[in-house]
Coordinates of C-alpha atoms in Angstrom, one line a residue:
K43 CA 11.8 11.9 40.2
G44 CA 10.7 8.0 40.5
L45 CA 8.3 8.8 37.6
L46 CA 11.1 10.1 35.4
L47 CA 13.4 7.6 36.2
C48 CA 10.6 5.0 35.2
V49 CA 10.2 6.7 32.1
F50 CA 13.5 6.8 31.2
I51 CA 14.4 3.4 31.9
S52 CA 11.2 2.4 29.6
L53 CA 12.5 4.4 26.8
A54 CA 16.1 2.9 27.1
F55 CA 14.5 -0.5 27.0
I56 CA 12.7 0.2 23.7
A57 CA 15.7 1.9 22.1
I58 CA 17.9 -1.2 23.1
Q59 CA 15.2 -3.7 21.6
L60 CA 15.1 -1.6 18.6
V61 CA 18.6 -1.8 18.0
L62 CA 18.9 -5.6 18.9
T63 CA 16.0 -6.2 16.3
H64 CA 17.2 -4.6 13.1
V65 CA 19.7 -2.3 11.5
V66 CA 19.2 0.0 8.2
S67 CA 21.4 -1.2 5.4
K68 CA 24.0 1.4 4.3
E69 CA 22.5 1.1 0.9
S70 CA 19.7 2.9 2.1
D71 CA 20.5 6.6 1.5
Q72 CA 22.2 5.7 -2.0
H73 CA 19.2 7.4 -3.8
L74 CA 19.8 7.5 -7.5
D75 CA 19.1 11.0 -8.0
K76 CA 21.2 11.5 -11.3
D77 CA 21.1 14.9 -13.0
F78 CA 20.1 13.4 -16.2
G79 CA 20.2 16.8 -18.0
P80 CA 17.5 18.0 -20.4
P81 CA 14.0 15.9 -20.5
E82 CA 15.1 14.3 -23.7
T83 CA 17.9 12.6 -21.8
K84 CA 15.7 11.8 -18.7
A85 CA 13.3 10.1 -21.3
S86 CA 16.3 8.3 -22.9
Y87 CA 17.4 6.7 -19.4
L88 CA 13.9 5.7 -18.7
T89 CA 13.2 4.1 -22.0
S90 CA 16.6 2.2 -21.8
T91 CA 16.1 1.2 -18.2
I92 CA 12.6 -0.2 -18.8
D93 CA 13.8 -2.0 -22.1
E94 CA 16.6 -3.6 -19.9
L95 CA 13.7 -4.7 -17.5
L96 CA 11.6 -6.2 -20.2
Q97 CA 14.6 -8.8 -20.9
H98 CA 14.8 -9.7 -17.1
S99 CA 12.8 -12.5 -15.5
E100 CA 10.8 -10.0 -13.7
A101 CA 9.1 -9.4 -17.1
S102 CA 8.4 -13.2 -17.4
S103 CA 4.8 -13.0 -19.0
A104 CA 3.2 -11.5 -22.0
S105 CA 0.8 -9.5 -19.8
L106 CA 4.1 -8.2 -17.6
R107 CA 5.8 -7.1 -20.6
T108 CA 2.9 -5.1 -21.9
I109 CA 2.2 -3.2 -18.9
I110 CA 6.1 -2.6 -18.2
N111 CA 6.5 -1.6 -21.7
S112 CA 3.4 1.0 -21.2
L113 CA 5.9 3.2 -18.6
K114 CA 7.9 4.2 -21.4
N115 CA 5.5 6.3 -23.1
H116 CA 2.6 6.9 -20.3
T117 CA 1.2 10.1 -20.2
P118 CA -2.0 10.4 -18.0
P119 CA -4.9 12.6 -19.0
G120 CA -4.5 15.8 -17.5
L121 CA -0.9 16.5 -16.5
H122 CA -1.7 18.7 -13.2
G123 CA 1.0 20.8 -12.0
E124 CA 1.5 22.3 -8.5
E125 CA -0.4 25.6 -9.4
I126 CA -4.3 25.2 -9.4
T127 CA -5.6 26.8 -12.6
D128 CA -8.9 24.9 -13.6
I129 CA -11.3 26.2 -10.4
E130 CA -14.4 25.1 -12.1
G131 CA -12.8 21.7 -13.0
E132 CA -11.4 21.4 -9.5
T133 CA -14.7 22.6 -7.8
K134 CA -16.7 19.8 -9.7
R135 CA -14.4 17.1 -8.6
C136 CA -14.3 18.4 -5.1
E137 CA -18.2 18.1 -4.9
S138 CA -18.2 14.5 -6.4
Y139 CA -16.5 13.3 -3.1
G140 CA -18.5 15.6 -0.8
F141 CA -16.0 18.1 -0.2
K142 CA -15.8 21.9 -1.4
Y143 CA -13.1 23.9 -3.0
A144 CA -12.0 26.8 -0.7
G145 CA -9.9 28.7 -3.2
R146 CA -6.4 26.8 -2.4
R147 CA -4.2 28.1 -5.6
T148 CA -1.7 25.5 -5.0
R149 CA -1.7 21.5 -4.4
R150 CA -0.9 20.0 -1.0
R151 CA 2.4 17.7 -1.6
V152 CA 1.9 13.7 -0.9
F153 CA 4.5 11.5 0.3
Y154 CA 3.7 7.8 -0.2
G155 CA 5.0 5.1 2.0
S156 CA 4.9 1.2 1.6
N157 CA 6.5 -1.9 2.6
I158 CA 7.8 -4.0 -0.5
A159 CA 8.7 -7.5 -0.8
D160 CA 7.2 -9.9 -3.5
D161 CA 5.2 -7.6 -5.1
S162 CA 4.8 -8.0 -8.8
W163 CA 5.5 -5.4 -11.9
H164 CA 1.7 -5.7 -12.4
T165 CA 1.0 -3.6 -9.1
I166 CA 4.4 -1.6 -9.1
A167 CA 3.5 -0.2 -12.8
A168 CA -0.1 0.1 -12.2
H169 CA 0.5 2.2 -9.2
A170 CA 3.3 4.3 -10.9
M171 CA 0.8 5.1 -13.9
E172 CA -1.9 6.0 -11.6
S173 CA 0.0 8.5 -9.3
F174 CA 2.1 9.6 -12.1
G175 CA 3.6 13.3 -11.1
L176 CA 1.7 13.4 -8.1
Y177 CA 3.7 12.0 -5.3
H178 CA 6.3 14.4 -3.9
T179 CA 8.3 11.3 -2.6
V180 CA 7.9 7.5 -2.7
A181 CA 9.3 5.8 0.2
L182 CA 9.5 2.2 0.2
V183 CA 11.1 -0.4 2.8
E184 CA 12.2 -3.9 2.0
S185 CA 13.1 -6.4 4.6
N186 CA 15.2 -9.6 4.6
V187 CA 12.6 -11.6 6.3
T188 CA 8.6 -12.0 5.9
H189 CA 6.1 -10.8 8.6
M190 CA 6.5 -14.1 10.0
R191 CA 10.0 -13.7 10.3
T192 CA 10.8 -16.2 7.4
P193 CA 13.9 -15.4 5.7
R194 CA 14.0 -13.8 2.0
N195 CA 16.3 -12.7 -0.6
L196 CA 16.1 -9.0 -1.2
R197 CA 15.1 -7.8 -4.3
F198 CA 15.6 -4.3 -4.2
K199 CA 19.3 -3.7 -3.4
A200 CA 20.7 -0.4 -4.3
D201 CA 21.5 0.1 -7.9
S202 CA 19.8 -3.0 -8.7
L203 CA 17.6 -3.0 -12.0
N204 CA 14.4 -3.0 -10.1
V205 CA 15.4 -0.1 -7.9
R206 CA 17.1 1.6 -11.2
A207 CA 13.7 1.1 -12.7
M208 CA 11.6 2.6 -10.3
Q209 CA 13.8 5.5 -9.8
S210 CA 14.0 6.0 -13.8
G211 CA 11.2 8.4 -13.7
I212 CA 8.0 5.9 -14.0
F213 CA 6.6 7.5 -11.0
G214 CA 7.0 11.2 -12.6
P215 CA 10.1 13.3 -13.5
T216 CA 10.2 14.9 -10.2
T217 CA 9.4 12.4 -7.9
D218 CA 12.1 11.2 -5.3
V219 CA 12.0 7.4 -5.2
F220 CA 13.8 5.4 -2.2
V221 CA 14.0 1.7 -1.2
D222 CA 15.4 1.5 2.3
Q223 CA 16.2 -1.9 3.8
Y224 CA 15.2 -3.2 7.1
I225 CA 17.5 -6.0 8.0
D226 CA 16.2 -8.3 11.0
T227 CA 19.1 -9.6 13.1
G228 CA 16.8 -12.6 14.5
K229 CA 17.0 -11.2 18.0
P230 CA 13.8 -11.6 20.2
I231 CA 10.8 -9.3 19.5
N232 CA 8.7 -8.3 22.8
T233 CA 5.4 -8.5 21.2
T234 CA 3.3 -7.5 24.3
G235 CA 0.2 -5.6 23.3
D236 CA 0.3 -6.5 19.6
P237 CA -2.8 -8.4 18.9
Y238 CA -2.2 -9.1 15.3
G239 CA 1.4 -10.1 15.0
L240 CA 2.1 -7.2 12.9
I241 CA 5.1 -5.6 14.9
N242 CA 7.6 -6.6 12.2
E243 CA 5.5 -4.6 9.7
D244 CA 5.4 -1.8 12.0
L245 CA 9.3 -1.7 12.5
Q246 CA 9.6 -1.5 8.8
R247 CA 7.1 1.4 8.3
E248 CA 8.9 3.6 10.8
L249 CA 11.7 3.9 8.3
V250 CA 9.3 5.3 5.9
L251 CA 8.6 7.7 8.6
E252 CA 12.0 8.4 8.9
R253 CA 12.5 9.2 5.1
W254 CA 9.7 11.5 5.0
I255 CA 11.2 13.6 7.7
K256 CA 14.6 13.5 5.7
Q257 CA 12.6 14.5 2.8
G258 CA 11.2 17.8 4.4
M259 CA 7.9 16.9 4.9
T260 CA 5.5 19.7 6.6
T261 CA 2.4 20.1 8.5
D262 CA 0.7 21.1 5.2
D263 CA 1.9 17.8 3.5
L264 CA -0.3 14.8 3.3
G265 CA 1.3 11.3 4.3
L266 CA -0.2 8.2 2.4
I267 CA 0.5 4.8 3.9
G268 CA -0.6 1.6 2.1
D269 CA 0.6 -1.4 0.4
V270 CA 1.9 -1.4 -3.1
D271 CA -1.3 -3.0 -4.5
E272 CA -3.4 -0.4 -2.7
I273 CA -4.0 2.6 -5.0
F274 CA -5.8 5.8 -4.7
S275 CA -7.4 6.7 -7.8
R276 CA -5.8 9.6 -9.7
D277 CA -9.0 11.6 -9.5
F278 CA -9.3 11.2 -6.1
L279 CA -5.3 11.9 -5.4
L280 CA -6.0 15.1 -7.0
A281 CA -8.9 16.0 -4.8
A282 CA -7.1 15.3 -1.6
M283 CA -4.5 17.6 -2.8
T284 CA -7.0 20.4 -3.7
C285 CA -10.2 20.4 -1.7
D286 CA -11.3 21.5 1.5
V287 CA -11.0 18.3 3.4
P288 CA -11.9 18.5 7.0
Q289 CA -9.2 16.0 8.3
F290 CA -6.5 18.2 6.3
R291 CA -7.6 21.6 7.9
T292 CA -5.0 23.4 10.2
G293 CA -5.8 23.0 14.0
Q294 CA -6.2 19.5 14.0
D295 CA -6.7 17.7 17.2
C296 CA -5.7 14.5 15.8
K297 CA -8.2 12.2 17.5
K298 CA -9.6 10.9 14.1
P299 CA -7.4 12.5 11.5
K300 CA -7.1 9.7 8.9
L301 CA -8.9 9.3 5.8
A302 CA -9.5 6.1 4.0
P303 CA -11.4 5.4 0.8
K304 CA -14.0 3.0 -0.4
T305 CA -11.8 0.6 -2.4
L306 CA -12.6 -1.8 -5.4
I307 CA -11.0 -4.9 -5.1
F308 CA -9.6 -6.9 -8.0
E309 CA -8.7 -10.4 -7.5
M310 CA -5.8 -11.3 -9.6
A311 CA -6.9 -9.9 -12.8
P312 CA -9.0 -6.9 -13.9
D313 CA -12.0 -9.2 -15.0
C314 CA -12.4 -10.5 -11.6
I315 CA -14.1 -7.9 -9.3
T316 CA -15.4 -8.4 -5.7
E317 CA -19.1 -7.8 -5.8
G318 CA -20.6 -6.2 -2.6
R319 CA -17.4 -5.9 -0.7
H320 CA -15.1 -3.1 -0.4
W321 CA -11.6 -2.5 1.3
Y322 CA -10.6 0.3 3.3
H323 CA -6.9 1.2 2.3
P324 CA -4.8 2.9 1.6
D325 CA -4.9 5.5 4.3
M326 CA -4.3 9.3 4.1
I327 CA -3.4 11.8 7.0
S328 CA -2.2 15.5 7.4
G329 CA 1.5 16.1 8.3
E330 CA 0.0 18.1 11.2
C331 CA -0.8 14.7 13.0
I332 CA 2.1 12.8 11.9
D333 CA 4.7 12.0 14.7
G334 CA 7.8 13.7 14.1
V335 CA 6.2 16.3 12.0
G336 CA 3.5 17.7 13.8
D337 CA 3.8 19.7 17.2
S338 CA 4.9 17.1 20.0
N339 CA 4.8 19.9 22.7
T340 CA 1.0 20.2 22.1
H341 CA 0.1 16.6 21.4
P342 CA 0.7 13.9 24.3
Q343 CA 2.8 11.0 23.6
A344 CA 1.1 7.5 23.3
E345 CA 2.8 4.3 24.8
R346 CA 3.2 1.6 22.2
V347 CA 4.4 -1.9 21.3
M348 CA 8.2 -1.3 21.0
G349 CA 7.7 2.1 20.9
V350 CA 6.4 2.2 17.1
G351 CA 3.6 -0.5 17.0
F352 CA 0.1 -0.6 18.3
R353 CA -0.9 1.7 21.0
F354 CA -1.6 0.4 24.5
K355 CA -4.9 0.4 25.8
G356 CA -5.7 3.7 27.2
Y357 CA -3.7 5.7 24.6
G358 CA -6.1 5.5 21.5
R359 CA -6.1 2.0 20.5
E360 CA -9.7 2.5 19.4
N361 CA -11.1 5.9 18.4
D362 CA -12.3 6.7 22.0
D363 CA -9.9 4.6 24.2
Y364 CA -8.2 7.8 25.9
Q365 CA -8.6 6.7 29.6
H366 CA -4.7 7.2 30.2
L367 CA -4.7 11.0 29.1
P368 CA -6.1 13.7 31.4
I369 CA -9.7 14.1 31.7
N370 CA -11.1 16.7 29.2
S371 CA -8.0 16.5 26.8
T372 CA -8.4 18.3 23.5
M373 CA -5.2 17.2 22.1
F374 CA -4.3 13.6 21.1
P375 CA -1.3 11.6 20.3
L376 CA 0.2 12.0 16.9
F377 CA 0.2 9.1 14.6
K378 CA 2.8 6.5 13.6
P379 CA 2.6 4.7 10.2
S380 CA 1.2 1.9 12.5
D381 CA -1.9 4.1 13.3
T382 CA -2.4 5.4 9.8
R383 CA -2.6 1.8 8.6
M384 CA -4.6 0.2 11.4
K385 CA -6.7 2.5 13.7
P386 CA -10.5 2.3 12.7
V387 CA -12.0 4.8 10.2
S388 CA -15.3 6.0 10.7
H389 CA -16.2 7.0 7.2
Q390 CA -14.8 5.7 3.7
I391 CA -14.9 8.2 1.2
S392 CA -16.5 7.7 -2.1
K393 CA -17.2 9.3 -5.4
R394 CA -20.8 9.7 -5.8
G395 CA -21.4 6.5 -3.5
S396 CA -18.9 4.7 -5.8
H397 CA -15.3 3.5 -4.9
S398 CA -12.1 5.9 -5.0
A399 CA -9.4 3.3 -4.9
F400 CA -8.2 0.1 -6.0
H401 CA -6.8 -3.1 -4.4
L402 CA -5.3 -5.2 -7.0
H403 CA -5.2 -8.2 -4.8
N404 CA -2.8 -11.3 -5.3
Y405 CA -1.4 -9.7 -8.4
F406 CA 1.4 -12.3 -8.3
R407 CA 3.3 -13.8 -11.2
S408 CA 2.2 -17.2 -10.6
T409 CA 0.4 -19.5 -8.2
K410 CA 3.7 -20.5 -6.8
D411 CA 4.3 -16.8 -5.6
I412 CA 0.7 -16.8 -4.1
R413 CA 1.2 -20.0 -2.0
H414 CA 4.5 -18.3 -0.8
K415 CA 2.5 -15.3 0.5
Y416 CA 0.0 -17.6 2.2
W417 CA 2.6 -19.8 3.9
T418 CA 5.0 -17.3 5.1
Y419 CA 3.5 -13.7 5.6
T420 CA 0.7 -12.9 8.3
H421 CA -2.3 -14.8 6.9
G422 CA -0.7 -17.6 8.7
Y423 CA -2.3 -20.5 6.7
E424 CA -2.8 -23.6 9.3
G425 CA -2.6 -26.7 7.8
S426 CA -0.3 -29.4 6.0
E427 CA 1.4 -27.8 3.0
K428 CA 1.3 -31.1 0.8
K429 CA -1.4 -31.3 -1.7
V430 CA -3.3 -28.3 -0.5
P431 CA -5.8 -26.8 -3.4
L432 CA -5.4 -23.5 -4.2
G433 CA -8.7 -22.2 -3.1
E434 CA -8.3 -23.5 0.3
F435 CA -5.9 -20.9 1.3
H436 CA -8.8 -18.3 1.6
E437 CA -12.1 -17.5 0.1
D438 CA -10.7 -14.5 -1.8
I439 CA -8.5 -17.1 -3.6
D440 CA -11.5 -19.4 -4.1
L441 CA -13.5 -16.5 -5.6
A442 CA -10.6 -15.8 -7.9
V443 CA -10.0 -19.5 -9.0
R444 CA -13.9 -19.6 -9.8
C445 CA -13.6 -16.4 -11.7
F446 CA -11.1 -17.8 -14.0
T447 CA -12.6 -21.1 -14.4
N448 CA -16.1 -19.9 -14.6
R449 CA -17.4 -21.9 -11.7
K450 CA -20.3 -21.2 -9.3
D451 CA -19.6 -19.1 -6.5
K452 CA -22.9 -18.4 -5.0
H453 CA -22.1 -20.3 -1.9
L454 CA -19.2 -18.0 -1.0
P455 CA -19.6 -14.9 1.4
Y456 CA -19.0 -12.7 -1.7
V457 CA -19.5 -13.5 -5.3
R458 CA -17.8 -11.8 -8.4
K459 CA -19.0 -8.9 -10.3
K460 CA -21.2 -10.0 -13.4
G461 CA -19.4 -8.4 -16.4
G462 CA -16.0 -8.1 -15.2
F463 CA -14.2 -5.1 -16.2
D464 CA -17.2 -4.1 -18.3
S465 CA -19.3 -3.5 -15.4
I466 CA -17.3 -0.7 -14.1
D467 CA -17.8 1.2 -17.5
G468 CA -18.1 4.9 -16.6
L469 CA -16.8 4.6 -13.2
L470 CA -13.2 5.1 -11.9
Q471 CA -10.9 2.6 -13.4
P472 CA -7.4 2.1 -13.0
L473 CA -5.4 3.6 -15.8
A474 CA -3.5 0.4 -16.5
F475 CA -6.4 -1.3 -16.9
Q476 CA -7.7 0.5 -19.9
N477 CA -5.4 -1.6 -22.0
E478 CA -7.5 -4.3 -23.5
E479 CA -4.8 -6.4 -24.9
Y480 CA -3.3 -6.5 -21.2
R481 CA -6.7 -7.3 -19.4
K482 CA -7.0 -10.6 -22.1
Q483 CA -3.2 -11.7 -21.4
R484 CA -3.4 -11.4 -17.7
F485 CA -6.9 -13.2 -17.7
E486 CA -5.7 -16.1 -20.1
E487 CA -2.4 -16.3 -18.2
M488 CA -3.8 -17.0 -14.7
K489 CA -6.5 -19.3 -15.8
Q490 CA -3.8 -21.5 -17.2
E491 CA -1.4 -21.1 -13.9
I492 CA -4.5 -22.2 -12.0
L493 CA -5.4 -25.2 -14.2
K494 CA -1.9 -26.5 -14.1
D495 CA -2.1 -26.1 -10.3
E496 CA -5.1 -28.1 -10.2
A497 CA -3.6 -30.9 -11.9
V498 CA -0.9 -31.2 -9.1
Y499 CA -3.2 -30.1 -6.0
S500 CA -6.8 -30.7 -7.2
S501 CA -9.4 -28.1 -7.1
F502 CA -11.2 -27.4 -3.7
E503 CA -14.7 -27.7 -2.1
G504 CA -14.4 -27.2 1.7
T505 CA -13.7 -25.3 4.8
Y506 CA -10.9 -22.7 4.6
H507 CA -7.8 -22.9 7.3
L508 CA -6.8 -19.4 7.3
K509 CA -5.7 -18.4 11.1
T510 CA -6.0 -14.3 10.3
G511 CA -7.1 -12.2 7.5

């Protein structure tokens, strides 16, 4: 009885903290699920909404207008339906990732989830084009504060132009798109056990899970957690939906269930690619191992920061860290979005040794937006705000600056890929980047942005002042 009382008090304390910390806006459930009628009417609504967006300040440059305009008539190669018909083609696709095709006749459904804030329409449009028609649900969450709890204005209020554009059909005619709001009320947060200061991010992502469950996620579905600028290639998404993937087979113990890609990094523009380094997000997991979807009677509970964040030591913070579970346990705790995002992955999936996803890193509209990110989000820049050269914020930015200005980068931990976008000819490429006009516009715009920035803050040669990556 004493033990049960302690557990009850602990759960009550966590619940009180969550209530004090945030509320979900009443606008959250106002999904614009309009009955547009026949396909031609849906297409007309998409076109008119995108035309309206093109006149907005969100489309403030030539490259933004080019990529946003592409959404009006985007048709990816091979529109793939739920039924699997091209057995030979799917078999070859599976083999290219080291999987087998085991006779599945319908594709797994994919539920996507991400926090969203100052993400530009460069990344939103590129993501929508790559995943067109493949996501069942897109669940986005916006907060009124940054991850460092700096106040910010909401961009994606219900029925705003940004939300209407995202729900106009750019992700596909049958994909449901939601933007929920996490409202931080400013109350104290207990960060005990949170080594990276990411509890605000975890609290936001918990609303993604709530949305997935409302949308009817099952154990056969896939959950995909990432940032908007982290994008699985269309080819890999189809493989995950179709192939015999060990992590997606039924009967998972959920000890190491997540799948992560080998992710090619584009720094600010398609022609600035990082050589020799790959990112390891977004992350994918079977519904069977997702908390609230999988069998909670079979899998033990894990104690976490505020009930949603990092697991405490002994409950699987690292892959083999389970000393607080019974000896010889054969089943392990179900995953929260925080686990899917941050737990280690033992193997990155590649396509014949090459990348399988894309990271459109720092694809903001201006250097002003980049500076804002590094001052107010989890990167936690240390140093005086006055007269800081752009490249001083982080080695990734320094690499991009040197790419745009054609300066030497050999002294950096990683260098840019020779040949730029042309160097990945024959490999997986973002569909949005195959527009040569867009690539040229984006490169020239950011080059001019950087030169203007350097006229005020000067160029950088020295030591980085970043607290965390």
